[in-house]
Short mmCIF file of C-alpha atoms in Angstrom, two decimals:
data_model
loop_
_atom_site.label_atom_id
_atom_site.label_comp_id
_atom_site.label_asym_id
_atom_site.label_seq_id
_atom_site.Cartn_x
_atom_site.Cartn_y
_atom_site.Cartn_z
CA UNK B 1 166.61 119.62 -51.42
CA UNK B 2 170.01 121.00 -50.30
CA UNK B 3 173.09 120.80 -53.04
CA UNK B 4 175.78 118.32 -52.18
CA UNK B 5 178.16 120.01 -54.48
CA UNK B 6 176.61 124.10 -54.96
CA UNK B 7 175.62 126.35 -52.67
CA UNK B 8 172.01 126.06 -51.27
CA UNK B 9 168.35 124.46 -52.23
CA UNK B 10 168.18 122.86 -55.35
CA UNK B 11 165.30 124.62 -56.25
CA UNK B 12 166.86 127.75 -56.11
CA UNK B 13 168.67 129.28 -59.70
CA UNK B 14 169.80 132.82 -60.72
CA UNK B 15 170.15 133.55 -64.76
CA UNK B 16 172.08 136.35 -65.38
CA UNK B 17 170.85 138.68 -68.20
CA UNK B 18 172.51 138.53 -71.18
CA UNK B 19 174.39 142.12 -70.54
CA UNK B 20 176.20 140.55 -67.87
CA UNK B 21 177.07 137.59 -69.75
CA UNK B 22 178.65 139.39 -72.74
CA UNK B 23 180.57 141.52 -69.56
CA UNK B 24 181.55 138.07 -68.17
CA UNK B 25 182.98 137.30 -71.57
CA UNK B 26 184.69 140.77 -72.34
CA UNK B 27 186.75 140.58 -69.18
CA UNK B 28 187.33 137.38 -68.14
CA UNK B 29 187.01 135.45 -71.40
CA UNK B 30 184.50 132.27 -72.42
CA UNK B 31 184.02 130.12 -69.65
CA UNK B 32 184.94 127.31 -69.73
CA UNK B 33 182.71 124.34 -68.27
CA UNK B 34 182.96 121.38 -66.47
CA UNK B 35 181.76 118.01 -66.45
CA UNK B 36 180.50 117.14 -62.42
CA UNK B 37 181.90 114.17 -61.03
CA UNK B 38 178.81 112.04 -60.06
CA UNK B 39 177.99 111.34 -56.68
CA UNK B 40 177.38 107.81 -56.84
CA UNK B 41 181.38 107.98 -57.55
CA UNK B 42 182.54 109.46 -54.76
CA UNK B 43 179.68 107.26 -52.14
CA UNK B 44 181.97 104.41 -53.76
CA UNK B 45 185.24 105.70 -53.10
CA UNK B 46 184.64 106.68 -49.15
CA UNK B 47 186.32 104.05 -47.13
CA UNK B 48 184.91 101.85 -44.32
CA UNK B 49 184.59 103.89 -41.18
CA UNK B 50 187.20 103.36 -38.02
CA UNK B 51 184.50 104.30 -35.60
CA UNK B 52 182.82 102.14 -33.37
CA UNK B 53 178.87 101.32 -33.39
CA UNK B 54 177.07 104.30 -31.53
CA UNK B 55 173.57 105.10 -31.85
CA UNK B 56 173.92 108.70 -32.35
CA UNK B 57 176.15 108.17 -34.89
CA UNK B 58 175.59 107.58 -38.84
CA UNK B 59 178.60 106.20 -40.90
CA UNK B 60 176.08 106.04 -44.08
CA UNK B 61 178.83 107.57 -46.64
CA UNK B 62 176.61 110.23 -48.04
CA UNK B 63 176.65 111.46 -44.71
CA UNK B 64 180.06 111.66 -44.39
CA UNK B 65 180.88 113.59 -47.67
CA UNK B 66 177.89 116.46 -46.92
CA UNK B 67 180.14 116.71 -43.94
CA UNK B 68 183.63 116.50 -44.96
CA UNK B 69 183.70 119.92 -46.63
CA UNK B 70 182.43 123.58 -46.39
CA UNK B 71 181.53 126.06 -49.10
CA UNK B 72 185.07 127.46 -49.62
CA UNK B 73 186.55 127.25 -53.68
CA UNK B 74 188.88 124.83 -52.97
CA UNK B 75 185.71 122.62 -51.27
CA UNK B 76 184.05 123.08 -54.57
CA UNK B 77 187.09 122.00 -56.87
CA UNK B 78 186.92 119.24 -55.24
CA UNK B 79 183.28 117.89 -55.10
CA UNK B 80 182.33 119.24 -58.60
CA UNK B 81 186.11 117.37 -59.49
CA UNK B 82 185.76 114.41 -57.77
CA UNK B 83 188.79 115.23 -55.75
CA UNK B 84 188.06 114.94 -52.81
CA UNK B 85 190.30 112.79 -50.26
CA UNK B 86 189.08 112.88 -46.87
CA UNK B 87 185.92 112.56 -45.14
CA UNK B 88 184.76 112.09 -41.50
CA UNK B 89 184.57 108.25 -40.16
CA UNK B 90 180.98 109.77 -38.92
CA UNK B 91 178.31 111.72 -38.31
CA UNK B 92 176.56 112.48 -34.73
CA UNK B 93 173.83 113.74 -34.75
CA UNK B 94 172.74 114.52 -31.11
CA UNK B 95 168.94 115.88 -29.99
CA UNK B 96 169.91 116.81 -26.45
CA UNK B 97 172.61 118.72 -24.59
CA UNK B 98 173.62 115.40 -22.41
CA UNK B 99 173.70 113.99 -26.03
CA UNK B 100 176.99 116.19 -26.44
CA UNK B 101 178.48 115.55 -23.72
CA UNK B 102 177.58 111.66 -23.95
CA UNK B 103 179.34 111.79 -27.84
CA UNK B 104 182.28 113.87 -26.50
CA UNK B 105 182.97 111.31 -23.63
CA UNK B 106 182.73 107.88 -25.95
CA UNK B 107 185.27 110.22 -28.79
CA UNK B 108 187.59 111.23 -25.81
CA UNK B 109 187.40 107.14 -24.74
CA UNK B 110 188.33 105.80 -28.35
CA UNK B 111 191.01 108.57 -29.38
CA UNK B 112 188.15 109.91 -31.78
CA UNK B 113 189.01 113.19 -33.38
CA UNK B 114 186.23 116.23 -33.01
CA UNK B 115 184.88 118.73 -35.66
CA UNK B 116 181.92 120.55 -34.38
CA UNK B 117 179.91 121.23 -37.60
CA UNK B 118 176.86 124.02 -37.53
CA UNK B 119 175.61 125.02 -40.73
CA UNK B 120 178.52 124.09 -43.10
CA UNK B 121 178.79 127.70 -44.91
CA UNK B 122 182.82 127.55 -44.20
CA UNK B 123 184.53 129.74 -46.69
CA UNK B 124 188.10 129.12 -45.62
CA UNK B 125 188.40 124.85 -45.04
CA UNK B 126 187.48 125.52 -41.47
CA UNK B 127 185.70 121.84 -41.73
CA UNK B 128 188.24 120.09 -43.45
CA UNK B 129 189.38 116.53 -41.77
CA UNK B 130 193.01 117.02 -41.52
CA UNK B 131 195.31 114.24 -42.09
CA UNK B 132 195.39 112.25 -38.59
CA UNK B 133 195.55 108.80 -37.90
CA UNK B 134 192.54 108.71 -35.35
CA UNK B 135 189.47 108.22 -36.85
CA UNK B 136 187.24 111.85 -37.06
CA UNK B 137 183.79 112.81 -35.69
CA UNK B 138 181.87 115.49 -37.53
CA UNK B 139 179.56 116.40 -34.61
CA UNK B 140 177.32 118.07 -36.03
CA UNK B 141 174.08 120.53 -33.61
CA UNK B 142 171.62 120.92 -36.56
CA UNK B 143 168.95 119.31 -33.63
CA UNK B 144 170.35 121.75 -31.10
CA UNK B 145 168.34 124.20 -32.42
CA UNK B 146 165.70 125.35 -29.50
CA UNK B 147 165.00 128.74 -27.56
CA UNK B 148 166.38 128.55 -24.17
CA UNK B 149 165.59 131.57 -22.19
CA UNK B 150 163.91 134.52 -23.27
CA UNK B 151 164.73 138.06 -20.73
CA UNK B 152 162.99 140.59 -22.55
CA UNK B 153 163.96 142.66 -19.08
CA UNK B 154 167.42 142.65 -19.53
CA UNK B 155 167.07 142.00 -23.63
CA UNK B 156 168.98 138.83 -23.51
CA UNK B 157 168.06 135.58 -25.12
CA UNK B 158 169.75 131.50 -24.53
CA UNK B 159 169.46 129.10 -27.33
CA UNK B 160 171.21 125.93 -28.24
CA UNK B 161 174.29 126.76 -30.09
CA UNK B 162 172.91 124.96 -34.07
CA UNK B 163 170.27 127.37 -34.25
CA UNK B 164 170.04 128.56 -37.63
CA UNK B 165 169.35 132.05 -38.99
CA UNK B 166 166.16 131.76 -40.11
CA UNK B 167 164.53 129.64 -37.20
CA UNK B 168 166.66 132.18 -34.55
CA UNK B 169 165.00 135.10 -36.15
CA UNK B 170 161.46 133.77 -36.44
CA UNK B 171 161.60 132.62 -32.55
CA UNK B 172 162.65 136.75 -31.90
CA UNK B 173 160.40 137.97 -33.89
CA UNK B 174 157.17 136.33 -32.68
CA UNK B 175 157.92 137.85 -29.63
CA UNK B 176 158.48 140.97 -31.39
CA UNK B 177 162.54 141.01 -30.91
CA UNK B 178 165.68 140.98 -33.10
CA UNK B 179 169.39 139.76 -32.86
CA UNK B 180 169.84 142.31 -36.34
CA UNK B 181 172.56 139.75 -37.83
CA UNK B 182 172.96 138.92 -41.26
CA UNK B 183 175.72 137.47 -42.90
CA UNK B 184 174.85 136.31 -46.30
CA UNK B 185 174.95 132.72 -45.70
CA UNK B 186 172.27 133.57 -42.85
CA UNK B 187 169.87 130.87 -44.29
CA UNK B 188 172.01 128.30 -43.39
CA UNK B 189 174.91 129.51 -41.00
CA UNK B 190 174.02 128.81 -36.87
CA UNK B 191 174.58 130.88 -33.71
CA UNK B 192 177.52 128.82 -32.78
CA UNK B 193 179.42 129.22 -36.31
CA UNK B 194 178.88 132.74 -35.70
CA UNK B 195 180.31 133.13 -32.41
CA UNK B 196 183.37 130.91 -32.79
CA UNK B 197 184.21 133.27 -36.04
CA UNK B 198 183.74 135.93 -34.73
CA UNK B 199 181.10 136.73 -38.06
CA UNK B 200 179.84 140.02 -38.77
CA UNK B 201 176.45 141.01 -39.84
CA UNK B 202 175.41 142.88 -43.06
CA UNK B 203 173.57 145.41 -40.46
CA UNK B 204 176.35 145.75 -37.90
CA UNK B 205 176.97 149.18 -37.78
CA UNK B 206 173.74 149.47 -35.73
CA UNK B 207 173.24 146.05 -33.94
CA UNK B 208 176.37 144.81 -33.91
CA UNK B 209 179.28 142.64 -34.80
CA UNK B 210 179.05 138.86 -33.09
CA UNK B 211 181.45 140.12 -30.47
CA UNK B 212 179.49 142.97 -29.39
CA UNK B 213 175.80 140.53 -29.46
CA UNK B 214 177.40 137.27 -27.64
CA UNK B 215 177.31 137.88 -24.13
CA UNK B 216 177.57 134.46 -22.65
CA UNK B 217 177.52 130.50 -23.01
CA UNK B 218 178.59 127.40 -22.68
CA UNK B 219 181.69 125.58 -23.78
CA UNK B 220 182.45 121.71 -23.27
CA UNK B 221 186.20 121.28 -23.53
CA UNK B 222 188.29 118.18 -22.92
CA UNK B 223 189.32 119.33 -19.60
CA UNK B 224 185.50 120.05 -18.86
CA UNK B 225 182.89 122.26 -18.95
CA UNK B 226 183.38 126.31 -19.19
CA UNK B 227 180.66 128.79 -18.20
CA UNK B 228 180.68 132.51 -19.97
CA UNK B 229 178.11 134.14 -17.72
CA UNK B 230 176.47 137.32 -19.43
CA UNK B 231 177.59 140.56 -17.33
CA UNK B 232 177.36 143.26 -19.01
CA UNK B 233 180.45 144.29 -18.09
CA UNK B 234 183.42 143.48 -15.84
CA UNK B 235 187.27 144.37 -14.39
CA UNK B 236 187.80 140.92 -13.51
CA UNK B 237 191.45 140.26 -15.64
CA UNK B 238 190.81 139.31 -19.38
CA UNK B 239 187.47 138.51 -20.83
CA UNK B 240 187.60 134.22 -21.27
CA UNK B 241 184.69 135.11 -23.81
CA UNK B 242 187.45 136.46 -26.48
CA UNK B 243 189.08 133.17 -26.20
CA UNK B 244 185.75 131.77 -27.47
CA UNK B 245 184.72 133.96 -30.27
CA UNK B 246 186.85 132.83 -32.97
CA UNK B 247 188.32 129.59 -31.64
CA UNK B 248 187.02 127.63 -34.85
CA UNK B 249 186.35 124.25 -32.82
CA UNK B 250 189.76 124.50 -31.17
CA UNK B 251 188.66 124.73 -28.06
CA UNK B 252 185.86 122.23 -27.31
CA UNK B 253 182.05 122.07 -28.90
CA UNK B 254 179.67 125.43 -27.92
CA UNK B 255 176.38 124.05 -26.58
CA UNK B 256 174.49 127.80 -25.02
CA UNK B 257 174.78 131.11 -26.24
CA UNK B 258 173.43 134.14 -24.58
CA UNK B 259 172.96 136.83 -26.90
CA UNK B 260 172.04 140.34 -26.87
CA UNK B 261 168.71 141.55 -28.47
CA UNK B 262 166.62 144.04 -29.61
CA UNK B 263 163.25 145.20 -29.80
CA UNK B 264 162.19 145.32 -33.76
CA UNK B 265 162.61 148.64 -35.19
CA UNK B 266 159.87 150.84 -36.28
CA UNK B 267 161.38 151.74 -39.28
CA UNK B 268 164.27 149.58 -41.07
CA UNK B 269 164.97 151.71 -44.80
CA UNK B 270 167.34 151.74 -47.12
CA UNK B 271 167.86 154.13 -50.10
CA UNK B 272 170.16 154.06 -53.23
CA UNK B 273 172.85 156.45 -53.46
CA UNK B 274 175.32 157.19 -56.51
CA UNK B 275 178.53 159.60 -56.75
CA UNK B 276 180.40 160.51 -59.24
CA UNK B 277 183.73 159.66 -58.11
CA UNK B 278 185.19 156.82 -55.99
CA UNK B 279 186.70 159.77 -53.97
CA UNK B 280 183.42 161.66 -53.22
CA UNK B 281 181.80 158.13 -52.56
CA UNK B 282 184.69 157.42 -50.23
CA UNK B 283 185.03 160.59 -47.81
CA UNK B 284 181.02 160.51 -47.88
CA UNK B 285 180.79 157.13 -46.00
CA UNK B 286 184.20 158.03 -43.87
CA UNK B 287 182.71 161.27 -42.48
CA UNK B 288 179.12 159.53 -42.17
CA UNK B 289 180.46 156.88 -39.65
CA UNK B 290 182.39 159.23 -37.99
CA UNK B 291 179.08 160.45 -36.88
CA UNK B 292 178.17 157.97 -34.82
CA UNK B 293 173.95 157.88 -37.00
CA UNK B 294 171.92 155.05 -35.91
CA UNK B 295 172.69 153.38 -39.59
CA UNK B 296 172.16 150.20 -40.01
CA UNK B 297 174.49 149.50 -43.24
CA UNK B 298 176.66 151.32 -45.68
CA UNK B 299 177.78 149.77 -48.49
CA UNK B 300 179.68 151.22 -51.03
CA UNK B 301 180.95 149.75 -54.24
CA UNK B 302 183.89 150.66 -56.64
CA UNK B 303 183.58 151.66 -59.90
CA UNK B 304 183.92 148.07 -61.33
CA UNK B 305 181.71 146.66 -58.55
CA UNK B 306 178.68 148.95 -59.52
CA UNK B 307 178.80 148.19 -63.47
CA UNK B 308 179.15 144.75 -62.78
CA UNK B 309 175.94 145.56 -60.39
CA UNK B 310 173.79 146.86 -62.72
CA UNK B 311 175.06 144.83 -66.06
CA UNK B 312 173.66 141.96 -63.42
CA UNK B 313 170.46 143.45 -62.80
CA UNK B 314 168.49 143.15 -65.57
CA UNK B 315 165.26 145.06 -65.83
CA UNK B 316 166.59 146.88 -68.84
CA UNK B 317 163.56 149.25 -68.20
CA UNK B 318 164.18 150.29 -65.15
CA UNK B 319 168.14 150.29 -66.16
CA UNK B 320 167.96 152.32 -68.40
CA UNK B 321 165.90 154.72 -66.96
CA UNK B 322 168.71 154.85 -64.30
CA UNK B 323 171.39 156.30 -66.90
CA UNK B 324 169.29 158.60 -67.98
CA UNK B 325 168.75 159.67 -64.35
CA UNK B 326 172.36 159.48 -63.83
CA UNK B 327 173.69 161.27 -66.95
CA UNK B 328 171.06 163.99 -65.77
CA UNK B 329 172.41 164.95 -62.20
CA UNK B 330 176.36 164.70 -64.33
CA UNK B 331 177.36 161.56 -63.08
CA UNK B 332 179.93 159.53 -65.72
CA UNK B 333 178.16 155.75 -65.99
CA UNK B 334 181.81 154.76 -65.99
CA UNK B 335 182.91 156.38 -62.37
CA UNK B 336 179.80 156.35 -61.08
CA UNK B 337 179.72 154.38 -57.10
CA UNK B 338 176.35 152.88 -55.89
CA UNK B 339 175.97 152.91 -52.24
CA UNK B 340 173.21 151.70 -49.83
CA UNK B 341 172.76 153.45 -46.76
CA UNK B 342 170.41 152.18 -43.92
CA UNK B 343 168.63 153.68 -41.24
CA UNK B 344 167.15 151.74 -38.46
CA UNK B 345 165.39 152.58 -35.40
CA UNK B 346 162.19 154.75 -34.31
CA UNK B 347 160.10 157.14 -36.66
CA UNK B 348 161.84 160.45 -35.12
CA UNK B 349 165.84 159.02 -34.96
CA UNK B 350 165.44 157.71 -38.61
CA UNK B 351 163.77 160.46 -39.88
CA UNK B 352 166.73 162.62 -37.92
CA UNK B 353 169.15 160.36 -39.27
CA UNK B 354 168.54 160.76 -43.14
CA UNK B 355 168.21 164.37 -43.10
CA UNK B 356 171.75 164.59 -41.11
CA UNK B 357 173.61 161.56 -43.57
CA UNK B 358 171.76 163.47 -46.74
CA UNK B 359 173.55 166.82 -46.00
CA UNK B 360 176.48 164.68 -46.11
CA UNK B 361 176.50 162.68 -49.10
CA UNK B 362 174.82 166.34 -51.41
CA UNK B 363 178.14 168.10 -50.24
CA UNK B 364 180.20 165.12 -51.27
CA UNK B 365 178.06 165.19 -54.46
CA UNK B 366 175.91 162.06 -54.28
CA UNK B 367 172.33 161.51 -55.49
CA UNK B 368 169.59 159.69 -53.70
CA UNK B 369 167.21 156.94 -56.17
CA UNK B 370 164.82 156.80 -53.18
CA UNK B 371 164.02 152.82 -51.67
CA UNK B 372 163.70 151.10 -54.32
CA UNK B 373 166.87 149.62 -54.38
CA UNK B 374 167.17 149.23 -51.16
CA UNK B 375 163.81 146.93 -51.10
CA UNK B 376 165.65 145.20 -54.10
CA UNK B 377 168.71 144.84 -52.31
CA UNK B 378 166.67 143.53 -48.94
CA UNK B 379 164.55 141.40 -50.83
CA UNK B 380 167.56 138.70 -53.09
CA UNK B 381 170.22 140.10 -50.39
CA UNK B 382 170.67 135.79 -49.08
CA UNK B 383 170.24 134.73 -53.34
CA UNK B 384 173.59 136.46 -54.44
CA UNK B 385 175.55 133.61 -53.28
CA UNK B 386 173.23 131.62 -55.73
CA UNK B 387 175.94 132.94 -58.51
CA UNK B 388 178.15 131.09 -57.65
CA UNK B 389 176.29 127.55 -58.65
CA UNK B 390 174.93 129.71 -62.20
CA UNK B 391 178.78 131.26 -63.16
CA UNK B 392 180.36 127.57 -62.17
CA UNK B 393 178.09 125.82 -64.70
CA UNK B 394 178.89 128.57 -67.00
CA UNK B 395 182.88 128.41 -66.66
CA UNK B 396 183.86 130.65 -64.27
CA UNK B 397 185.31 129.85 -60.77
CA UNK B 398 184.02 133.14 -57.75
CA UNK B 399 185.68 134.11 -54.49
CA UNK B 400 185.50 136.46 -52.26
CA UNK B 401 188.43 138.24 -50.15
CA UNK B 402 187.89 140.45 -47.21
CA UNK B 403 190.18 142.90 -44.57
CA UNK B 404 189.49 146.00 -42.46
CA UNK B 405 191.96 148.96 -42.39
CA UNK B 406 191.97 152.52 -41.33
CA UNK B 407 190.87 155.31 -43.41
CA UNK B 408 194.25 156.45 -44.22
CA UNK B 409 195.17 152.58 -46.10
CA UNK B 410 191.85 152.11 -47.65
CA UNK B 411 192.59 153.63 -51.27
CA UNK B 412 195.88 151.93 -51.03
CA UNK B 413 195.05 148.72 -49.92
CA UNK B 414 192.26 148.42 -52.29
CA UNK B 415 194.59 149.69 -55.36
CA UNK B 416 197.16 147.15 -54.43
CA UNK B 417 194.56 144.01 -53.65
CA UNK B 418 192.89 144.56 -56.89
CA UNK B 419 196.38 144.73 -58.94
CA UNK B 420 197.62 141.67 -57.14
CA UNK B 421 193.79 139.66 -58.22
CA UNK B 422 194.23 141.18 -61.49
CA UNK B 423 197.50 140.31 -62.37
CA UNK B 424 197.50 137.14 -60.55
CA UNK B 425 197.12 134.63 -63.27
CA UNK B 426 199.17 136.54 -66.11
CA UNK B 427 201.48 133.56 -66.16
CA UNK B 428 198.45 131.48 -67.13
CA UNK B 429 197.42 133.85 -70.40
CA UNK B 430 194.13 134.34 -68.28
CA UNK B 431 192.39 137.38 -67.29
CA UNK B 432 190.83 138.14 -63.62
CA UNK B 433 187.70 140.39 -63.38
CA UNK B 434 187.44 141.74 -59.87
CA UNK B 435 185.61 144.21 -57.77
CA UNK B 436 185.53 145.84 -54.21
CA UNK B 437 183.45 147.44 -52.11
CA UNK B 438 183.49 148.42 -48.56
CA UNK B 439 180.78 146.47 -46.15
CA UNK B 440 181.33 147.69 -42.65
CA UNK B 441 182.36 151.28 -42.14
CA UNK B 442 183.78 151.96 -38.20
CA UNK B 443 184.86 155.63 -36.74
CA UNK B 444 188.49 154.92 -38.10
CA UNK B 445 188.42 152.46 -40.57
CA UNK B 446 186.83 149.86 -42.83
CA UNK B 447 186.37 146.73 -43.63
CA UNK B 448 187.13 145.55 -47.73
CA UNK B 449 185.40 143.44 -49.52
CA UNK B 450 186.95 142.15 -53.02
CA UNK B 451 185.36 139.64 -55.45
CA UNK B 452 187.03 138.03 -58.66
CA UNK B 453 186.22 135.79 -61.54
CA UNK B 454 188.61 133.62 -63.30
CA UNK B 455 187.90 130.98 -66.01
CA UNK B 456 187.84 127.15 -64.57
CA UNK B 457 190.59 124.97 -66.27
CA UNK B 458 190.55 121.55 -67.90
CA UNK B 459 190.98 120.04 -64.99
CA UNK B 460 190.34 120.33 -60.95
CA UNK B 461 194.19 120.74 -60.47
CA UNK B 462 194.58 123.61 -62.39
CA UNK B 463 191.90 125.10 -60.97
CA UNK B 464 192.75 125.13 -57.32
CA UNK B 465 196.12 125.94 -58.93
CA UNK B 466 194.86 129.19 -60.05
CA UNK B 467 192.80 130.08 -57.15
CA UNK B 468 195.84 128.96 -54.86
CA UNK B 469 197.70 131.57 -56.65
CA UNK B 470 195.03 134.28 -57.05
CA UNK B 471 194.87 133.98 -52.91
CA UNK B 472 198.35 134.26 -52.29
CA UNK B 473 199.11 137.06 -54.35
CA UNK B 474 195.74 138.99 -52.78
CA UNK B 475 197.01 137.72 -48.92
CA UNK B 476 200.71 139.00 -49.35
CA UNK B 477 198.89 142.76 -50.77
CA UNK B 478 196.37 142.76 -47.44
CA UNK B 479 199.61 141.73 -44.92
CA UNK B 480 202.03 144.04 -47.33
CA UNK B 481 199.30 147.17 -46.88
CA UNK B 482 198.88 146.54 -42.96
CA UNK B 483 195.67 145.12 -42.66
CA UNK B 484 193.45 142.39 -41.04
CA UNK B 485 194.06 138.79 -43.07
CA UNK B 486 190.34 138.76 -41.72
CA UNK B 487 187.01 140.82 -40.86
CA UNK B 488 184.73 138.31 -40.90
CA UNK B 489 185.46 134.82 -42.63
CA UNK B 490 187.92 133.91 -39.70
CA UNK B 491 190.85 131.92 -40.36
CA UNK B 492 190.29 128.42 -40.96
CA UNK B 493 192.88 126.92 -43.28
CA UNK B 494 193.91 128.94 -46.00
CA UNK B 495 194.38 132.48 -43.52
CA UNK B 496 196.48 130.21 -41.35
CA UNK B 497 199.76 131.54 -43.24
CA UNK B 498 199.13 135.05 -42.63
CA UNK B 499 197.97 135.01 -39.41
CA UNK B 500 201.67 135.21 -37.77
CA UNK B 501 201.72 138.84 -39.70
CA UNK B 502 199.38 140.01 -37.29
CA UNK B 503 199.69 138.38 -34.26
CA UNK B 504 203.40 138.66 -34.01
CA UNK B 505 205.44 135.76 -32.46
CA UNK B 506 204.47 136.55 -28.87
CA UNK B 507 200.78 136.38 -29.68
CA UNK B 508 200.78 133.05 -31.90
CA UNK B 509 202.80 131.32 -29.09
CA UNK B 510 200.40 133.03 -26.43
CA UNK B 511 197.07 131.27 -28.81
CA UNK B 512 198.94 127.93 -29.12
CA UNK B 513 199.72 127.50 -25.53
CA UNK B 514 195.85 127.95 -24.83
CA UNK B 515 194.68 125.90 -26.91
CA UNK B 516 197.44 123.30 -25.61
CA UNK B 517 196.54 123.61 -22.60
CA UNK B 518 192.94 123.32 -22.87
CA UNK B 519 193.38 120.49 -26.03
CA UNK B 520 196.46 118.80 -24.66
CA UNK B 521 196.11 115.82 -27.14
CA UNK B 522 194.23 117.79 -30.09
CA UNK B 523 191.03 116.02 -29.72
CA UNK B 524 189.03 119.21 -31.24
CA UNK B 525 189.50 120.53 -34.67
CA UNK B 526 193.31 119.64 -35.04
CA UNK B 527 195.33 121.94 -37.52
CA UNK B 528 192.71 125.05 -37.77
#
């Protein structure tokens, strides 16, 4: 059963090792656990629905609570603290593409606002119910999860947009193909959600980001249906697919998506690497990115994240052996940087890529620890979000933020972000533990993914205020450094104030005019 006020399945839980608990207290202070607000009390606060009866719309209070939020930290604070204020008036559960069309006609006839809902994994407020006088309908696509067509000759597959990661991959793998898109939210997020947020997966270095994998589809808008043919290339003016990508439900409901697929690779190996310093590590991955070798992923942790990951790993005997090995190889424990490097493709291409990559790694003093660390990461990579539940129960909040910059700005940007976050609660006399990794590398630059942990306050209102101080400080640091406000999470509500710094006033007015043209009455996910 899925948690109503946290991440994932209620049967899954991750315990922290004693060393990790000790490190957490050291770096953030003693946790302050808070009692969760009961679901029954929240159900009693859900107001009466304003939507007329419809056979495909549920007005059940618990269903409406479940579709009133995503997985952002403000969402968690509101659910756990009982401060959630706004709920959709109903939840639509269409079974067919025709049902979606019927529901949109019904909604527009009765002046109902529609929020498309995929997997509910948004971490930026994409699903927040807006403060509007009109009724609000959450349109869930979870039953639209079928494979419509697979063109193995053209390497294209068309799915209904509500299909979630595991079901999509299962259907492709049964035919010996893969999409290769693995965001951390893979277990619960949907194909449609990936498209409209321009998502990026963990193995995007090889398979591509969603804006590369998405080839076409169908969008139901307030002005009618838009079709996006899967041309391999076109010079017929601006590519309208890029208006849909990143639109976050403001244009309409994506019902079908055609994506580029790949044959299952012969090899998919991930190796653990340790570098003696951050400078050596960044230089190595920069050269790897420029080499255009068939790498599937490069995930490079800075010293603070490396220490944190090693502490959280448990397995004291194995960790002790690892530390002894690193000392033997002259890699200092407090300066060590852990890196995971993936190789995907044919036996021959993987062998060649590994040989050339390890040559670059050795020149920058990197040391391989084999595939054991990579296999462990693959096994647990979708379990990491469950740590949010564990940390909350211990009295800590955890959140992430990300950006992307050119290589010449990587060092300074990370320093600025980490300094802003580490000092972000100084006025509260609170400590913040912050650490960073590079998660997606490109020939011209890299993404930067930062995690921060801080103590819960005595009230949800104060915890939210602390988070706002941290989010604002980090976002201003990103803008000042010249980074994008989002590499993979999108915009939602939380990043809206920083959009204009990236797009400029003309760019913002152009985007607004496109949305106003297609949705003049703001029927689709307004305020996003």
